[in-house]
Short mmCIF file of C-alpha atoms in Angstrom, two decimals:
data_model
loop_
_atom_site.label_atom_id
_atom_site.label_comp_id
_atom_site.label_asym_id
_atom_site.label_seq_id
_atom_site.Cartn_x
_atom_site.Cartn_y
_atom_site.Cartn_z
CA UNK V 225 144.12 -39.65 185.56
CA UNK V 226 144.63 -36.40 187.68
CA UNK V 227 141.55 -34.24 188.81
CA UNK V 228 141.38 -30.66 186.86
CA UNK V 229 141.29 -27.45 187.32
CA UNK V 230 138.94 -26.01 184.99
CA UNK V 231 138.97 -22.92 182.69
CA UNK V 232 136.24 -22.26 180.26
CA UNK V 233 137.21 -21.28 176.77
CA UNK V 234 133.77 -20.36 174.61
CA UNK V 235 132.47 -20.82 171.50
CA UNK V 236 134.72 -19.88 168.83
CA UNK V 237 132.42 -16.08 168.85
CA UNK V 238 130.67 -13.27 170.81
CA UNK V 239 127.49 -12.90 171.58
CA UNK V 240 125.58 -9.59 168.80
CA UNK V 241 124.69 -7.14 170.98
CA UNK V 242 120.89 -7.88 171.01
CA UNK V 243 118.77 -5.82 168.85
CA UNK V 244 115.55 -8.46 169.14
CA UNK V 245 114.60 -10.83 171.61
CA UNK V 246 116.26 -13.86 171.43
CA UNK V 247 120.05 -12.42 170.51
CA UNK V 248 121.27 -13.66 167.45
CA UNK V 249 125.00 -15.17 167.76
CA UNK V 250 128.47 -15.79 165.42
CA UNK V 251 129.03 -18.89 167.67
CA UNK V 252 129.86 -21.33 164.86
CA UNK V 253 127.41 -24.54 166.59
CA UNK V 254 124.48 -23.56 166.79
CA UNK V 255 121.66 -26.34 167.92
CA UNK V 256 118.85 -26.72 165.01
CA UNK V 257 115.08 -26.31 166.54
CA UNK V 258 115.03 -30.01 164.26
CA UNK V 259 117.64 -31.73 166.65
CA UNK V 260 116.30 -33.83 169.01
CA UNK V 261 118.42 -32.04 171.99
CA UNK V 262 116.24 -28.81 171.42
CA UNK V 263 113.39 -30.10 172.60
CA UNK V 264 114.99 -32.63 175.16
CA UNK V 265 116.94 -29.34 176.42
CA UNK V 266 113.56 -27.35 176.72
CA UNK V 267 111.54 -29.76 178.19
CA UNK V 268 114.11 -31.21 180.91
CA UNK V 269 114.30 -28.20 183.57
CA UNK V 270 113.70 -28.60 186.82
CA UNK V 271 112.19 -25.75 187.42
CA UNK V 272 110.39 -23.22 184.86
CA UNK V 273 110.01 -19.39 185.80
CA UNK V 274 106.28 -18.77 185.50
CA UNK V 275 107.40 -15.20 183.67
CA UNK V 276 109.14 -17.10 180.96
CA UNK V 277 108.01 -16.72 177.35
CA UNK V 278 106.63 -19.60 175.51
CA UNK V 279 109.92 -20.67 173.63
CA UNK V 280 109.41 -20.39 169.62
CA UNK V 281 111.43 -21.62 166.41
CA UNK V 282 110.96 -18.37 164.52
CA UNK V 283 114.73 -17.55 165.36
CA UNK V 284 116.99 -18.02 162.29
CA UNK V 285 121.07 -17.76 160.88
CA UNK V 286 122.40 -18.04 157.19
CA UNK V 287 122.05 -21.50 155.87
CA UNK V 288 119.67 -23.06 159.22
CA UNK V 289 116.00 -23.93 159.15
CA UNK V 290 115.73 -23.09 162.71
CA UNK V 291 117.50 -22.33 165.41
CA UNK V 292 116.85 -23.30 169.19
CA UNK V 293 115.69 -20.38 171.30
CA UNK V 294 115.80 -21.54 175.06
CA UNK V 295 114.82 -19.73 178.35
CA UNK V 296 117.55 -18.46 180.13
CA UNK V 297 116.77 -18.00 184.19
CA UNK V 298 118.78 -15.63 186.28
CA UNK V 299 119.94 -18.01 189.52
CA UNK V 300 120.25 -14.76 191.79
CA UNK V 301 116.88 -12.30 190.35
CA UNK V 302 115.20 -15.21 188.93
CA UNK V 303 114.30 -12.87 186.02
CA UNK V 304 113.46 -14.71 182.22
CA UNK V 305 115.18 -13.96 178.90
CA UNK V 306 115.82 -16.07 175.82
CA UNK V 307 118.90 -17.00 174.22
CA UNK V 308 119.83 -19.36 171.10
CA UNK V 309 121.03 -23.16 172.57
CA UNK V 310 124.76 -23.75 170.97
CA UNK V 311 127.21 -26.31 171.19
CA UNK V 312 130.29 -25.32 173.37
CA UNK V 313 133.54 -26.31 173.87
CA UNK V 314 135.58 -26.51 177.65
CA UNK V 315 138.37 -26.76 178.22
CA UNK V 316 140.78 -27.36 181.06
CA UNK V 317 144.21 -27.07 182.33
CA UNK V 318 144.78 -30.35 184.55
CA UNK V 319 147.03 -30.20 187.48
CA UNK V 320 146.39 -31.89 191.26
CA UNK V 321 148.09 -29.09 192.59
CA UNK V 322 151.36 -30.67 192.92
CA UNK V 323 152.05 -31.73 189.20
CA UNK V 324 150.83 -30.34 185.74
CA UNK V 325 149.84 -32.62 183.31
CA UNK V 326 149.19 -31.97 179.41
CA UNK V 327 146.38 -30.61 178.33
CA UNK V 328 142.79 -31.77 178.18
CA UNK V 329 140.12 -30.81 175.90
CA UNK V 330 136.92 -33.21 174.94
CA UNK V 331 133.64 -31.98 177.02
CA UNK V 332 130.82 -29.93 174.29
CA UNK V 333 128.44 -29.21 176.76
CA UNK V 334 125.45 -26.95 175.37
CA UNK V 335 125.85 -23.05 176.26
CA UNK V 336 123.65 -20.11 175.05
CA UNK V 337 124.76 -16.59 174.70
CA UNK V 338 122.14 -14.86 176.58
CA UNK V 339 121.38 -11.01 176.50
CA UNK V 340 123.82 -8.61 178.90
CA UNK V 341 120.62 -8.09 180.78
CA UNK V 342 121.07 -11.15 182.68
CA UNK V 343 124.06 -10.28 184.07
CA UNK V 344 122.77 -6.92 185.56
CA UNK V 345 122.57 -8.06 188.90
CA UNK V 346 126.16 -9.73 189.30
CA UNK V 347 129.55 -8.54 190.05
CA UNK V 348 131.14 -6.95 186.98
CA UNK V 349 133.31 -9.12 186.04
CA UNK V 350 131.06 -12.00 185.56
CA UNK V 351 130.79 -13.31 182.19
CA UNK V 352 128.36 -16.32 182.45
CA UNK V 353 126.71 -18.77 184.37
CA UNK V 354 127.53 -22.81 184.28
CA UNK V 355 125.58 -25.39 185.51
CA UNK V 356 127.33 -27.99 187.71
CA UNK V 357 124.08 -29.66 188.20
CA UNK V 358 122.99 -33.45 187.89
CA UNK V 359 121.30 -32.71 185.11
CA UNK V 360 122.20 -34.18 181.65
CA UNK V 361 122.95 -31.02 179.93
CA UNK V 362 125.05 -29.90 182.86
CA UNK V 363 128.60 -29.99 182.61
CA UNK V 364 129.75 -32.46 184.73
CA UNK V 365 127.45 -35.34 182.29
CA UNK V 366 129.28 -33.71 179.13
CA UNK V 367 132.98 -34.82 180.56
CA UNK V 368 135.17 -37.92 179.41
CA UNK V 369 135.73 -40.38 182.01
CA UNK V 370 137.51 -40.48 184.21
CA UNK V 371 136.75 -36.34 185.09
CA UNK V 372 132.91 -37.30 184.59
CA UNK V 373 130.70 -36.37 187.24
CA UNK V 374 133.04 -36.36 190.05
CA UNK V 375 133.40 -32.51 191.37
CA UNK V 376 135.02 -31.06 194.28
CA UNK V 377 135.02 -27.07 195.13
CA UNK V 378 136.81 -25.48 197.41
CA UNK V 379 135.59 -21.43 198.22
CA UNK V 380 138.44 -19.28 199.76
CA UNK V 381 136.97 -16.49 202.71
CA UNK V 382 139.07 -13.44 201.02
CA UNK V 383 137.32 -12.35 198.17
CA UNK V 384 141.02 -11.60 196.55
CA UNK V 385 141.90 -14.93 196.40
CA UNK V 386 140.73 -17.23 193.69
CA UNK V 387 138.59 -20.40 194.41
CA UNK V 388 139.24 -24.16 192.90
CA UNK V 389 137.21 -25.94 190.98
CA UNK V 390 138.57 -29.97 190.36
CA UNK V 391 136.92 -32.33 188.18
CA UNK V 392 137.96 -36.47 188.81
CA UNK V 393 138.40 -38.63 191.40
CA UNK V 394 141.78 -37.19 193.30
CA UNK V 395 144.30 -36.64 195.28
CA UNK V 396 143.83 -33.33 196.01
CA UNK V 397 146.90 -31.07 196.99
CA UNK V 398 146.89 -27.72 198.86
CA UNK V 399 149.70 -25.81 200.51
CA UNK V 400 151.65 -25.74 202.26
CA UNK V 401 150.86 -29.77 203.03
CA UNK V 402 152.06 -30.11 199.62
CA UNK V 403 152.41 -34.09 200.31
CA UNK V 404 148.83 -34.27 202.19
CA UNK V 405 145.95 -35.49 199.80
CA UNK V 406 142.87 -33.46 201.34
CA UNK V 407 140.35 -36.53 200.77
CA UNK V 408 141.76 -37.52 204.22
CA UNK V 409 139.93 -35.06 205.33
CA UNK V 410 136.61 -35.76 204.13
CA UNK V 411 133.91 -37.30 205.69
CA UNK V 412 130.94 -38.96 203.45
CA UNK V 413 127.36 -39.22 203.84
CA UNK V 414 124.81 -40.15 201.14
CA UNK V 415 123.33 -37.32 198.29
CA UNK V 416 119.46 -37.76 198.43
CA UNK V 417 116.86 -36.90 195.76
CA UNK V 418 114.89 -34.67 195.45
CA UNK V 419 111.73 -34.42 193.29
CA UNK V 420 111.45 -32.07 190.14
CA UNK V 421 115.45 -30.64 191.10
CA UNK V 422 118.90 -31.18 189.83
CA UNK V 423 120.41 -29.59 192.66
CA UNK V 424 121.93 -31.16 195.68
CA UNK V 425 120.41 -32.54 199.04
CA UNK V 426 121.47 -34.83 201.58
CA UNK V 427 120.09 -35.21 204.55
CA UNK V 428 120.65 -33.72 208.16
CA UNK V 429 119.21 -35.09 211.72
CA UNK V 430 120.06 -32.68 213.90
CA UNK V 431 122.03 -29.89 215.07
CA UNK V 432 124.06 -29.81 217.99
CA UNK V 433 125.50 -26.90 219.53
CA UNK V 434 127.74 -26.99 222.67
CA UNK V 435 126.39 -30.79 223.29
CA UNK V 436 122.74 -29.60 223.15
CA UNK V 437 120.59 -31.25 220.12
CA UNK V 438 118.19 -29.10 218.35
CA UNK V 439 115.43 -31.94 217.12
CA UNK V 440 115.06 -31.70 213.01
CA UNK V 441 111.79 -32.78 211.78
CA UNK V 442 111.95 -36.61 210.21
CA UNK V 443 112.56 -36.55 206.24
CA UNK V 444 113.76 -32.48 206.37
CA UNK V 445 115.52 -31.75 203.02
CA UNK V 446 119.08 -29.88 203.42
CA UNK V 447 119.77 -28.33 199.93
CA UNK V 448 123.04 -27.88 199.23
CA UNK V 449 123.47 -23.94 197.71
CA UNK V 450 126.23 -21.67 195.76
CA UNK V 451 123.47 -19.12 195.19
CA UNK V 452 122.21 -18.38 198.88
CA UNK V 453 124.77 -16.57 200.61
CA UNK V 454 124.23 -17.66 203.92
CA UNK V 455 122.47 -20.86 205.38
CA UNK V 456 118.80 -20.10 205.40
CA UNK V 457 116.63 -22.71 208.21
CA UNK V 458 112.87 -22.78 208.25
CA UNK V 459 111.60 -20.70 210.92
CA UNK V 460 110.81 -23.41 213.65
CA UNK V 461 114.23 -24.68 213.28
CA UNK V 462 116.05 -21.10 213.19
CA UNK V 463 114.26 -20.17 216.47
CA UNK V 464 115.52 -23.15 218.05
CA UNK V 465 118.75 -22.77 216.86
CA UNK V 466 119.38 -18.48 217.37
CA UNK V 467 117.61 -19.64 221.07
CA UNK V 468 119.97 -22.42 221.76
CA UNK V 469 123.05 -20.11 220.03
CA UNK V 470 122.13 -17.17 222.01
CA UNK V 471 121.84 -18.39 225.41
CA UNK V 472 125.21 -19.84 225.32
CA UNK V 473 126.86 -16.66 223.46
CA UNK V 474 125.29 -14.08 225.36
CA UNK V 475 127.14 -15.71 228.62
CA UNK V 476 130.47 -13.71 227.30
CA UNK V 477 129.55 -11.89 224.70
CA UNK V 478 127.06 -8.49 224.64
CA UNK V 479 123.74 -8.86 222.39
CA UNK V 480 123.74 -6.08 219.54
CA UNK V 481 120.97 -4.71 217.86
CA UNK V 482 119.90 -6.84 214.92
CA UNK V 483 121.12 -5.61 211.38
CA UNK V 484 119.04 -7.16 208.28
CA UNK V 485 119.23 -10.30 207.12
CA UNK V 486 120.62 -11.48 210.48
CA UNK V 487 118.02 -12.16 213.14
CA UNK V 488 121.07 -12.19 216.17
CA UNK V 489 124.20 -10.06 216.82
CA UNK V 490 126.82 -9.47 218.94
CA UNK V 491 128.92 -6.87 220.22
CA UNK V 492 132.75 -7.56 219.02
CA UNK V 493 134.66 -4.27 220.47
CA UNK V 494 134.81 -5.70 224.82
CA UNK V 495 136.00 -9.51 224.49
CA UNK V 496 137.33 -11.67 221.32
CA UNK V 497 134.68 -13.36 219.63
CA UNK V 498 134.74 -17.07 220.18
CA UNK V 499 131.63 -19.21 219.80
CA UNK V 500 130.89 -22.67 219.83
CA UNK V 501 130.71 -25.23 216.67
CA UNK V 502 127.54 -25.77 215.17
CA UNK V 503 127.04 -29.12 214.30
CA UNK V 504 125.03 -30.99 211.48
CA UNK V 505 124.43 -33.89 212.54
CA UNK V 506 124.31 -36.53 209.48
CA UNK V 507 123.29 -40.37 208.72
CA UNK V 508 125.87 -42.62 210.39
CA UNK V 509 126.40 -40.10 213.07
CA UNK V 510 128.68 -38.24 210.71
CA UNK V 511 128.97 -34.67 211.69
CA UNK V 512 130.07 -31.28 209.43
CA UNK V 513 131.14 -28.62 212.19
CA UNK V 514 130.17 -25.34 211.55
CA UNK V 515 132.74 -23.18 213.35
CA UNK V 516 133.09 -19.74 213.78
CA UNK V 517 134.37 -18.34 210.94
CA UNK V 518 131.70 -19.92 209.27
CA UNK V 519 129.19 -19.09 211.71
CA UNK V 520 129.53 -15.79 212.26
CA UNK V 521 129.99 -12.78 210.12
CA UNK V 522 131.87 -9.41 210.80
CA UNK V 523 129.41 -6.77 209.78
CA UNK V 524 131.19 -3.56 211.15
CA UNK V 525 134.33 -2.94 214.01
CA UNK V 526 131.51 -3.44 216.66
CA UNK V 527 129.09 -5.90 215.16
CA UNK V 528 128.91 -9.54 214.03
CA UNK V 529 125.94 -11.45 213.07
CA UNK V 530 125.65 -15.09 213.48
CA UNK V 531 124.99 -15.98 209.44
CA UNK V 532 122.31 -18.08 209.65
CA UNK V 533 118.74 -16.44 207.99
CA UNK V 534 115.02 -17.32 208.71
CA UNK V 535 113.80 -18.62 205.56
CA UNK V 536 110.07 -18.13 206.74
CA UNK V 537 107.61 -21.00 208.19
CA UNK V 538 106.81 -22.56 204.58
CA UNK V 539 110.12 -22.73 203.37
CA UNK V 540 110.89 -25.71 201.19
CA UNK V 541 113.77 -27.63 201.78
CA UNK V 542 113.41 -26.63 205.17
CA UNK V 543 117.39 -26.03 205.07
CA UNK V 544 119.71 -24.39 202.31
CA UNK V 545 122.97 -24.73 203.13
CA UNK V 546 124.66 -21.43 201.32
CA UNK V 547 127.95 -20.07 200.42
CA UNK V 548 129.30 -18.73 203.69
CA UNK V 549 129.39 -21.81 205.43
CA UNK V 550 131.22 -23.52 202.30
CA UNK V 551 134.29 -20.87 202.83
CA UNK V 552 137.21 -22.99 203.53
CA UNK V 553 135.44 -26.32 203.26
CA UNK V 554 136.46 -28.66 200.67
CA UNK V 555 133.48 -29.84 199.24
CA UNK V 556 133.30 -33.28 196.72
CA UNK V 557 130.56 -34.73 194.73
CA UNK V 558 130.53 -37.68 193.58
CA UNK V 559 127.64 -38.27 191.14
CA UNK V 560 127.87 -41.93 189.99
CA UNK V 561 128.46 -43.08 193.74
CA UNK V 562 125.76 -40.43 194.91
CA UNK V 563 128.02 -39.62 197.93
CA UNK V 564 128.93 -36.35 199.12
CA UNK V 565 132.09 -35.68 200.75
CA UNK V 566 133.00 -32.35 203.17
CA UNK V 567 135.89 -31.71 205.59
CA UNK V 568 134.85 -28.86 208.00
CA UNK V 569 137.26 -25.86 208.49
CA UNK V 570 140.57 -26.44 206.49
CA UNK V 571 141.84 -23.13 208.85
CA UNK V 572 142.12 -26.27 211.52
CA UNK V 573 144.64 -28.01 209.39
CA UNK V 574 146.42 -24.54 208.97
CA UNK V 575 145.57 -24.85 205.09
CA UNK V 576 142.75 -22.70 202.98
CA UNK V 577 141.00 -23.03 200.05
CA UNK V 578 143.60 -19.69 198.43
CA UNK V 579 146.39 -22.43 199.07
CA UNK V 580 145.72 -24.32 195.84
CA UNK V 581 148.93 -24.22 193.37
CA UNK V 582 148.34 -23.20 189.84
CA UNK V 583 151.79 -22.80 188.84
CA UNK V 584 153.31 -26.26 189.80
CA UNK V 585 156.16 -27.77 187.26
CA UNK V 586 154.89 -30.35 184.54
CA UNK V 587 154.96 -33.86 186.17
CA UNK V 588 157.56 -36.15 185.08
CA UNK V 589 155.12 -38.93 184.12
#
């Protein structure tokens, strides 16, 4: 069976502009506050915003008992509203990026049509939010097998260009290596738990740059992030690393004055910027190189920042590994084999996460 590339395709409705807190909806599925998923739905988050209203069953449409209100949390604000819990419908166009294949259509996760509110904060045209969590009621649980719980993302560096999202175990095809699965590419190390979270941690030993190690605390949790923007490091770690970083940098390169979040920045205008890798070190001795256009991001003509934040002396997991350091990585989870796979820069094997093929012929199988 080929991996997927995903479109959503909603409930068969739109949400009523709210009038009353939570928005009433004309999807046609709506999830009864009788069902047994409404309460295993409300009482299965990992986290709960403290500002969250007590959820009710007051909430009612034409012909139900009850319908399902559920707290709705804003990933980015982490501001609260309430929405009614529905029964959805995805589905997906499936192509490896080589071949298209017919159609597939089978996953009903749960969705919830939550007020425009909650979309205040994000880019306009954002619609929703999906959850490609571990959790039950995430998507990747709600697929047929063989597409369940196996994920791989790949997040392209020009904002123009559209990402990839496959679900399934491979191969993997991106241009112009047309005949190059990029699971060659990976590297695996082992996805750790964490306690009271669906998200995604594995764990990280060290960091090495330019053959120096930078010591990481015993048991230190690396959270793996598409909400952070940038890779945010507990403060003793981030001074050790922005020392280590600067001290070879600064050899070639001209300090600049600091520009919020960034802690260290460089002057870009006098000599081309080239930096060394930054290395995770992982279990195994595996290692997921960091490299500069990862590392380092172009603020102004004059200015770059090396993208790494100080997440303050408390902060818990100790590392969040965000977006910016994903760009041009292909990224794949594997959730029944608890294994996480990553290849580094695909600009080193003169391909890019924009090179995925969403036009290919249908295959001849």
């Amino acid at each position: 069976m080929p991996p997927s590339y995903g479109t959503i395709a909603s409930c068969n409705g739109t949400c009523i502009q709210e009038v009353a807190p939570p928005p009433n909806t004309l999807c046609l599925s709506p999830v009864s506050c009788e069902e047994y998923e409404c309460t295993s739905v409300r009482t299965s988050y990992s986290y709960k915003n403290p500002a969250c209203l007590p959820e009710t069953n007051s909430s009612s449409l034409p012909g139900w008992f009850c319908t399902c209100p559920v707290n709705v949390v804003n990933p980015v604000t982490g501001s609260c509203s309430q929405a009614l819990l529905n029964w959805d419908e995805f589905h997906v166009n499936t192509s490896d990026g080589r071949n298209s294949f017919n159609s597939f259509s089978g996953a009903y996760p749960f969705a919830a049509c939550a007020p425009s509110s909650s979309f205040e904060s994000f880019p306009a045209n954002v619609t929703g939010v999906m959850a490609f969590s571990s959790s039950l009621y995430a998507l990747p649980a709600n697929l047929e097998h063989p597409l369940r719980n196996k994920l791989a993302l790949c997040f392209p560096s020009n904002s123009s260009a559209p990402g990839v999202l496959f679900f399934g175990i491979g191969p993997y095809y991106l241009l112009p290596q047309s005949n190059v699965d990029v699971r060659s590419y990976l590297s695996y190390t082992p996805l750790v738990k964490h306690p009271d979270s669906f998200g995604y941690f594995i764990s990280v030993n060290s960091i090495v740059i330019k053959k120096r190690s930078i010591n990481v605390p015993e048991n230190t949790t690396t959270k793996l992030s598409t909400i952070e923007p940038y890779t945010t490091l507990r403060t003793d770690i981030y001074n050790d690393v922005v020392r280590r970083f600067s001290k070879v940098v600064t050899k070639r390169i001209p300090p600049a004055k600091p520009l919020a979040p960034f802690g260290l920045c460089f002057t870009t205008s006098v000599v081309g910027l080239k930096v060394p890798d930054i290395d995770f070190i992982l279990p195994d001795e595996k290692k997921w190189s960091v490299s500069a256009t990862n590392s380092m991001k172009q603020i102004t003509n004059e200015v770059a920042c090396l993208a790494f934040v100080d997440g303050g002396a408390t902060s818990e997991p100790a590392i969040v590994i965000g977006t910016f350091q994903f760009e041009d990585n292909f990224l794949e989870l594997d959730l029944d084999n608890s294994t996480f796979g990553f290849s580094s820069s695909l600009l080193r094997k003169q391909t890019s996460c924009a090179n995925f093929n969403s036009t290919v012929p249908n295959s001849p199988y």
